[in-house]
mmCIF file of C-alpha atoms in Angstrom:
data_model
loop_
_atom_site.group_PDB
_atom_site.id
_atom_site.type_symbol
_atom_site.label_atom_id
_atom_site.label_comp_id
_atom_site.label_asym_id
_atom_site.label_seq_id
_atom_site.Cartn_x
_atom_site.Cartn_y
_atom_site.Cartn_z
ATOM 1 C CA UNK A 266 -6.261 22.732 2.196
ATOM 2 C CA UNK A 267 -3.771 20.789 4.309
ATOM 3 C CA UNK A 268 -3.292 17.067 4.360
ATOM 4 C CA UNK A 269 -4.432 16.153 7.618
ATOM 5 C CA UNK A 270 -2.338 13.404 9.051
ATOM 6 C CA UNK A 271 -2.266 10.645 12.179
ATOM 7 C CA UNK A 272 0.801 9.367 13.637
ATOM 8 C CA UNK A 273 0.661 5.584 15.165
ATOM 9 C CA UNK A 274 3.385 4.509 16.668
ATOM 10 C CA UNK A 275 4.409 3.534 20.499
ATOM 11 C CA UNK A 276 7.782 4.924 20.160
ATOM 12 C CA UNK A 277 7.434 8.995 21.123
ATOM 13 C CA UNK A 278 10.514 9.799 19.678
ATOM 14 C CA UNK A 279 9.696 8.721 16.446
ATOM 15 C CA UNK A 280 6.112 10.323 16.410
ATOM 16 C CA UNK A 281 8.205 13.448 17.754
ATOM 17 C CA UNK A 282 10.762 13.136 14.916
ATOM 18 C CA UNK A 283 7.681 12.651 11.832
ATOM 19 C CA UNK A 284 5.903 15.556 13.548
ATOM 20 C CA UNK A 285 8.978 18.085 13.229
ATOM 21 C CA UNK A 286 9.206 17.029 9.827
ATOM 22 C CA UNK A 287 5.537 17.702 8.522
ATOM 23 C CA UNK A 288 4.985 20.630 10.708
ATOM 24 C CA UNK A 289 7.631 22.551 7.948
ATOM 25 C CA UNK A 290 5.519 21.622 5.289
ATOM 26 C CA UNK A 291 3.140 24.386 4.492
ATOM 27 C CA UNK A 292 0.760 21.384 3.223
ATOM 28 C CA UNK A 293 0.682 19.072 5.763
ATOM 29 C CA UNK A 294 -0.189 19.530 9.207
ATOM 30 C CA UNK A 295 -0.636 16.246 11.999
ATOM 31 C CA UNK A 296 -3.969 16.695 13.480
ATOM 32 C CA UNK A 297 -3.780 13.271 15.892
ATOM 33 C CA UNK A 298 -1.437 10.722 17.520
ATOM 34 C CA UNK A 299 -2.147 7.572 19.019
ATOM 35 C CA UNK A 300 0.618 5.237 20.980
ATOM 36 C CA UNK A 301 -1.467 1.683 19.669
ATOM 37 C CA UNK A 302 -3.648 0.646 17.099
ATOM 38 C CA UNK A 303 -6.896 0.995 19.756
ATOM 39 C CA UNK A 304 -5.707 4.470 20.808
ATOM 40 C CA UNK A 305 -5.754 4.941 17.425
ATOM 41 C CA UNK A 306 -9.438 3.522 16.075
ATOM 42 C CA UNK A 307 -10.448 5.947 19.251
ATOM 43 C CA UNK A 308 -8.955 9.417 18.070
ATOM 44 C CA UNK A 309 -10.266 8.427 14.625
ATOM 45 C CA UNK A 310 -13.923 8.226 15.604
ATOM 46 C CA UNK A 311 -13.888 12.105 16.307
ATOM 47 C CA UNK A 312 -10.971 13.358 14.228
ATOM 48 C CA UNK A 313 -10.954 14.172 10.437
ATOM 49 C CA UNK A 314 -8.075 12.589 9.028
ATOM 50 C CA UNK A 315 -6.627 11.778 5.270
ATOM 51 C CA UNK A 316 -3.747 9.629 5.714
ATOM 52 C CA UNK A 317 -2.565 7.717 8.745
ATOM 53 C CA UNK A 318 1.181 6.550 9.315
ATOM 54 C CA UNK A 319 0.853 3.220 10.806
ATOM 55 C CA UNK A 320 3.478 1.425 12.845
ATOM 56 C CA UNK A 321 2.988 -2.528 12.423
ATOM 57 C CA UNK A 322 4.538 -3.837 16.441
ATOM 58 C CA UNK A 323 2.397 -2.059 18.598
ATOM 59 C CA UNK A 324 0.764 -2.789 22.328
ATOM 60 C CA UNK A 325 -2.929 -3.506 23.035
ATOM 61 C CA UNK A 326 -3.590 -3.515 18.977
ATOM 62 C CA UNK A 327 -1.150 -3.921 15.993
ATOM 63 C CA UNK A 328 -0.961 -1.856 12.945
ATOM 64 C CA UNK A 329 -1.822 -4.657 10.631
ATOM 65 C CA UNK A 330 -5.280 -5.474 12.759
ATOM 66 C CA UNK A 331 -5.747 -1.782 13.267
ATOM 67 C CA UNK A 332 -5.371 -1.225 9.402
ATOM 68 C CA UNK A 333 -8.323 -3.757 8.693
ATOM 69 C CA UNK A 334 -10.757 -1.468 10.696
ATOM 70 C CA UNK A 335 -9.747 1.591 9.426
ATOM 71 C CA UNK A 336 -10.437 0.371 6.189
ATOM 72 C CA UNK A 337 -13.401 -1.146 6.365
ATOM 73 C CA UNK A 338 -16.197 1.621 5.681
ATOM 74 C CA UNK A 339 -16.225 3.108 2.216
ATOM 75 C CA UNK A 340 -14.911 6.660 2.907
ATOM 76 C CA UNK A 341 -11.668 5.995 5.272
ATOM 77 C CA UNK A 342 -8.467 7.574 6.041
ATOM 78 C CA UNK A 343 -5.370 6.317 3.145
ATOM 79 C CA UNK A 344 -2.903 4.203 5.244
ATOM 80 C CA UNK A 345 0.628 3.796 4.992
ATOM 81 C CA UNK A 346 2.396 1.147 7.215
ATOM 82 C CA UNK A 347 5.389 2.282 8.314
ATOM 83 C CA UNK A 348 7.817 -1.271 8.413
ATOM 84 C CA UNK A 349 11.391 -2.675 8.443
ATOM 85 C CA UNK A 350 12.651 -5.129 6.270
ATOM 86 C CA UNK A 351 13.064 -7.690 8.990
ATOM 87 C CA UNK A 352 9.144 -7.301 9.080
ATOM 88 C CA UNK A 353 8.320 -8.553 5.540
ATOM 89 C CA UNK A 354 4.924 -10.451 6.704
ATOM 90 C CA UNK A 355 3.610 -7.666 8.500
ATOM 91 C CA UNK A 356 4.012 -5.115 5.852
ATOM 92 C CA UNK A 357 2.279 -7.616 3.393
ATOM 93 C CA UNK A 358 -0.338 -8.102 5.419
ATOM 94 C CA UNK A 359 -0.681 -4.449 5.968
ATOM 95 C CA UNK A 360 -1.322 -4.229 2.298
ATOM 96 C CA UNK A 361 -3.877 -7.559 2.059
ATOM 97 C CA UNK A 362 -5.638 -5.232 5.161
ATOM 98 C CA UNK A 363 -6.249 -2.155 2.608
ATOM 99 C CA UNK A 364 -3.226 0.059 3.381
ATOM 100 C CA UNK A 365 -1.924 2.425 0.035
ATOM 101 C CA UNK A 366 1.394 1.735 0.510
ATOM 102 C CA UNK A 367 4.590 1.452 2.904
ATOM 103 C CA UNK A 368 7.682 3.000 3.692
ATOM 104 C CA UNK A 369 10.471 1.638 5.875
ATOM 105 C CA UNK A 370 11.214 3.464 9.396
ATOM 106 C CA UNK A 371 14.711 5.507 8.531
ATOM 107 C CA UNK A 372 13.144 6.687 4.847
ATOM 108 C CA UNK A 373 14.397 10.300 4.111
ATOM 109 C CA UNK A 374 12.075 12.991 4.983
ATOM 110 C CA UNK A 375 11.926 14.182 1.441
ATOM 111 C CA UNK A 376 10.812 10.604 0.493
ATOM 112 C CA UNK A 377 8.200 10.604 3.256
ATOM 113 C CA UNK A 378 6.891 13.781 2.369
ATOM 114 C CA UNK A 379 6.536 12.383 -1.619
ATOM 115 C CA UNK A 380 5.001 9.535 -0.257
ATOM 116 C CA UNK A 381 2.137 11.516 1.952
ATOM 117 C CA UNK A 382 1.377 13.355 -0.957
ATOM 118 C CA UNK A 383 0.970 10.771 -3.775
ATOM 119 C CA UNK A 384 -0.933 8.778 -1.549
ATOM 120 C CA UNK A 385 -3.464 11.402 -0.957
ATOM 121 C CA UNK A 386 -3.893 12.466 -4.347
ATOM 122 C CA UNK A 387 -4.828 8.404 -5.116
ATOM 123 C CA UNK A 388 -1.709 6.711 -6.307
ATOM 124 C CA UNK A 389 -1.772 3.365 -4.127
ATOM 125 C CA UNK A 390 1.839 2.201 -4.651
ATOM 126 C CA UNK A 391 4.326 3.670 -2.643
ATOM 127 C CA UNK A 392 7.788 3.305 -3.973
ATOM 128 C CA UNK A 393 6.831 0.303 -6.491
ATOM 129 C CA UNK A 394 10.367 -1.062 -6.423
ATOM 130 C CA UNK A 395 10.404 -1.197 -2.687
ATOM 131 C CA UNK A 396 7.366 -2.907 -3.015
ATOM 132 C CA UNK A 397 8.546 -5.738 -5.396
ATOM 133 C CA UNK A 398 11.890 -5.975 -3.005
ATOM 134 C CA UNK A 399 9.922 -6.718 0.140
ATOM 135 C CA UNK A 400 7.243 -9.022 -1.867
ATOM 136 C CA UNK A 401 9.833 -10.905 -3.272
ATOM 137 C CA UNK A 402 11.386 -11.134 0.431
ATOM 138 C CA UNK A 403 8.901 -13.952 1.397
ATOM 139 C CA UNK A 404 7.046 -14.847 -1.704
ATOM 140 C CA UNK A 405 7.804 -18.300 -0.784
ATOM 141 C CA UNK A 406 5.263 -18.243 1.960
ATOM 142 C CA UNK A 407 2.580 -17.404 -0.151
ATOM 143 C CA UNK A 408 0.312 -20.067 -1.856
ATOM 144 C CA UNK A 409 2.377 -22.180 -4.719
ATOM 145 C CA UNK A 410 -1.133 -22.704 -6.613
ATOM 146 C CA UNK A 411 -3.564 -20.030 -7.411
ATOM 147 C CA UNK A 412 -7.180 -20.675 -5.688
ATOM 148 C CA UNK A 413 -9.602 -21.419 -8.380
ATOM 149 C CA UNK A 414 -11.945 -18.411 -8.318
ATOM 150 C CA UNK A 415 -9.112 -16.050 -8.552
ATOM 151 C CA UNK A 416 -7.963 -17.566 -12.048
ATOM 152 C CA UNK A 417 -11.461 -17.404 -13.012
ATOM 153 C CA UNK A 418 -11.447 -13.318 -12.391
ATOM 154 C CA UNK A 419 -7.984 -13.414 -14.275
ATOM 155 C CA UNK A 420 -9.472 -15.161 -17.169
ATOM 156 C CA UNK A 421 -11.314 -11.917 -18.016
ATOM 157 C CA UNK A 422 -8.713 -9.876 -18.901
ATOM 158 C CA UNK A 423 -7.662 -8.902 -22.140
ATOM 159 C CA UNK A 424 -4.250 -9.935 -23.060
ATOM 160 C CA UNK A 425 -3.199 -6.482 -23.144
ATOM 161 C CA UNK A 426 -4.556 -6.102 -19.701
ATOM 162 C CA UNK A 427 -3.434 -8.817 -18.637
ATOM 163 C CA UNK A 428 0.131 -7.755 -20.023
ATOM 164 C CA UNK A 429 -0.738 -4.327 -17.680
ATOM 165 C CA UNK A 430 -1.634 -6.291 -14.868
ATOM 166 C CA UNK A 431 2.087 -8.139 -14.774
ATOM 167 C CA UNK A 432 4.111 -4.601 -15.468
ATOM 168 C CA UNK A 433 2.145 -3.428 -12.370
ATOM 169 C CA UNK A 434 3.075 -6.307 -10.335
ATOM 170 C CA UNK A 435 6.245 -5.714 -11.247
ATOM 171 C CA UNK A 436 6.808 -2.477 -9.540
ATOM 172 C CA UNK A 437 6.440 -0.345 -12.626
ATOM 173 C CA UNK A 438 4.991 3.183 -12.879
ATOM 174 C CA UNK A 439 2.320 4.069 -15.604
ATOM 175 C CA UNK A 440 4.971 6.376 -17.021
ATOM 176 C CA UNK A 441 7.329 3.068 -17.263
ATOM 177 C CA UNK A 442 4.331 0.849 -18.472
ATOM 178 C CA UNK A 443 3.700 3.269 -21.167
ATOM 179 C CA UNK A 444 7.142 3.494 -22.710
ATOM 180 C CA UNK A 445 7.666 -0.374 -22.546
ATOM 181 C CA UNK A 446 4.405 -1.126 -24.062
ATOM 182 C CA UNK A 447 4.718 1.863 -26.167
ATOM 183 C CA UNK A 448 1.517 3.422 -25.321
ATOM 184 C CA UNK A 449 0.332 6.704 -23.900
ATOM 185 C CA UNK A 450 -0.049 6.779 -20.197
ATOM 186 C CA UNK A 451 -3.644 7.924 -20.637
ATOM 187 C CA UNK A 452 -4.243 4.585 -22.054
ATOM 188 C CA UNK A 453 -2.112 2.977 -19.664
ATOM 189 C CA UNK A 454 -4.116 4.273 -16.648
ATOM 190 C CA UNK A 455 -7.145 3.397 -19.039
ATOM 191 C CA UNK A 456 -6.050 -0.402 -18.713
ATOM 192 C CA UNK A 457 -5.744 -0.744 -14.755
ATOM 193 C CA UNK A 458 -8.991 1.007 -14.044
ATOM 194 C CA UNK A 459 -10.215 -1.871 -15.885
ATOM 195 C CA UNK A 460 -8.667 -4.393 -14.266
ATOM 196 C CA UNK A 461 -9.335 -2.853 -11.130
ATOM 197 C CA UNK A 462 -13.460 -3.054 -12.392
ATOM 198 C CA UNK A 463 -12.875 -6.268 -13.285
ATOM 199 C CA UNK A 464 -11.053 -7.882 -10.861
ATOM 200 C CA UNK A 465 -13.390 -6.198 -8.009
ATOM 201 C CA UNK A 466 -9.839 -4.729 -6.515
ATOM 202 C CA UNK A 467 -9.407 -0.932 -5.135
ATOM 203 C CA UNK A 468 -6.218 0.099 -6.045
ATOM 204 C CA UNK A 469 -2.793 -0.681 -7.461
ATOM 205 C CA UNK A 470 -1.495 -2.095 -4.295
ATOM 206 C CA UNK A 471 -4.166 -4.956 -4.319
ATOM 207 C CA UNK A 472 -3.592 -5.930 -8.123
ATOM 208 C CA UNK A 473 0.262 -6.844 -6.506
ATOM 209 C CA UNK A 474 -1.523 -8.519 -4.024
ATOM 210 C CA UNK A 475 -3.242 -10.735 -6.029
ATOM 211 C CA UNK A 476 -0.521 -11.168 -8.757
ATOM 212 C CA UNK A 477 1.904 -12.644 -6.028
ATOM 213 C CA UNK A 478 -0.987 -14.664 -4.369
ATOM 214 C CA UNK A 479 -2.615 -16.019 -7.623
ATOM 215 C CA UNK A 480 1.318 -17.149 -9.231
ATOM 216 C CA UNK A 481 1.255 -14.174 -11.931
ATOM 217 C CA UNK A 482 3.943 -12.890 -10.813
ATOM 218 C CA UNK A 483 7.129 -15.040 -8.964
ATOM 219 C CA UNK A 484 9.901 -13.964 -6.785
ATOM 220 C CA UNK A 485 12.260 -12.374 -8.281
ATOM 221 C CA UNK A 486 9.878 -10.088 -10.108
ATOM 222 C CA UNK A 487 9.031 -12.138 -13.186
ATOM 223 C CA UNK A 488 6.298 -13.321 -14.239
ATOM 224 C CA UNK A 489 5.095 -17.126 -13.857
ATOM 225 C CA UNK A 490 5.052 -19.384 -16.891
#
């Protein structure tokens, strides 16, 4: 069965140029496009769709507001926001809004396409070291001491999750967590479904989230302390 996908964006040469692309791919086909984040919430009430590709600068209703209420019921489309780097705060706050992942605007079509797919089969982070890059970006404007009930939720980690939890925020694959911590990647992927359970999050993408927000994890990719 094809991926379904949505196109947001207000520029029609760039929907036109994404649509060319996935219409050669024998798995994907785009079902819907929408010019603003309204047009958007619109087509989605009476459209089927998997994953959305989500401009963040858009007329009448931007990506990052548009994001929050396509996420908010339990079953709902996977989002990726589609950013530039000079738009650091709105891709981050695409994330905090419940998007899977992000890719810049000129990304290769091949990386796109990888992209689509891994975020439809579940796998939140979308090009981990791009995330860490852009996090790192403006890390200064987030919160220089952790909030109180969000060290509490930390607290109940294991060390060895909590040793997970960094690796993750660092931008590193399960495949890469397993071979520095010298584990398999079954137990690897063992380890962040726990911390997701524990730390009420819903995916990969949030656990960077909250490493940057709560001080776990500094710019410049290391960890705090």
């Amino acid at each position: 069965m094809s991926i379904r996908v949505m196109l947001v964006d207000d520029q029609v040469l760039l929907r036109t140029g994404f649509r060319m692309v996935l219409a050669a791919q024998p798995d994907m086909e785009v079902v819907a496009e929408a010019g603003n984040g309204l047009e958007a919430l619109e087509v989605l009430r009476a459209t089927a769709v998997d994953v959305v590709l989500m401009d963040v600068r858009m007329p009448k209703l931007d990506g990052v507001e548009a994001t929050r209420r396509i996420c908010e019921p339990e079953q709902h489309p996977k989002v990726i926001i589609l950013t530039t780097f000079d738009l650091d705060e709105y891709a981050f706050s695409g994330l905090k809004a419940g998007a899977s992942g992000f890719m810049l605007k000129d990304v290769p079509p091949a990386e796109l396409l990888a992209a689509i797919r891994s975020v439809h089969s579940g796998d939140a982070v979308v090009a981990p070291s791009t995330t860490r890059r852009l996090l790192d970006r403006f890390a200064p404007m987030l919160p220089t001491t952790a909030a109180e009930p969000e060290n509490k939720e930390i607290e109940r980690l294991t060390d060895r999750e909590r040793e997970v939890m960094l690796l993750v925020a660092q931008g590193l694959s399960n495949g890469e967590i397993a071979a520095r911590l010298v584990l398999s990647e079954a137990t690897v992927k063992t380890h962040v479904g726990r911390i997701l359970t524990k730390l009420g999050l819903r995916d990969r993408v949030q656990v960077v989230v909250l490493a940057y927000e709560t001080g776990l994890v500094r710019a410049g990719g290391g960890g705090a302390g």
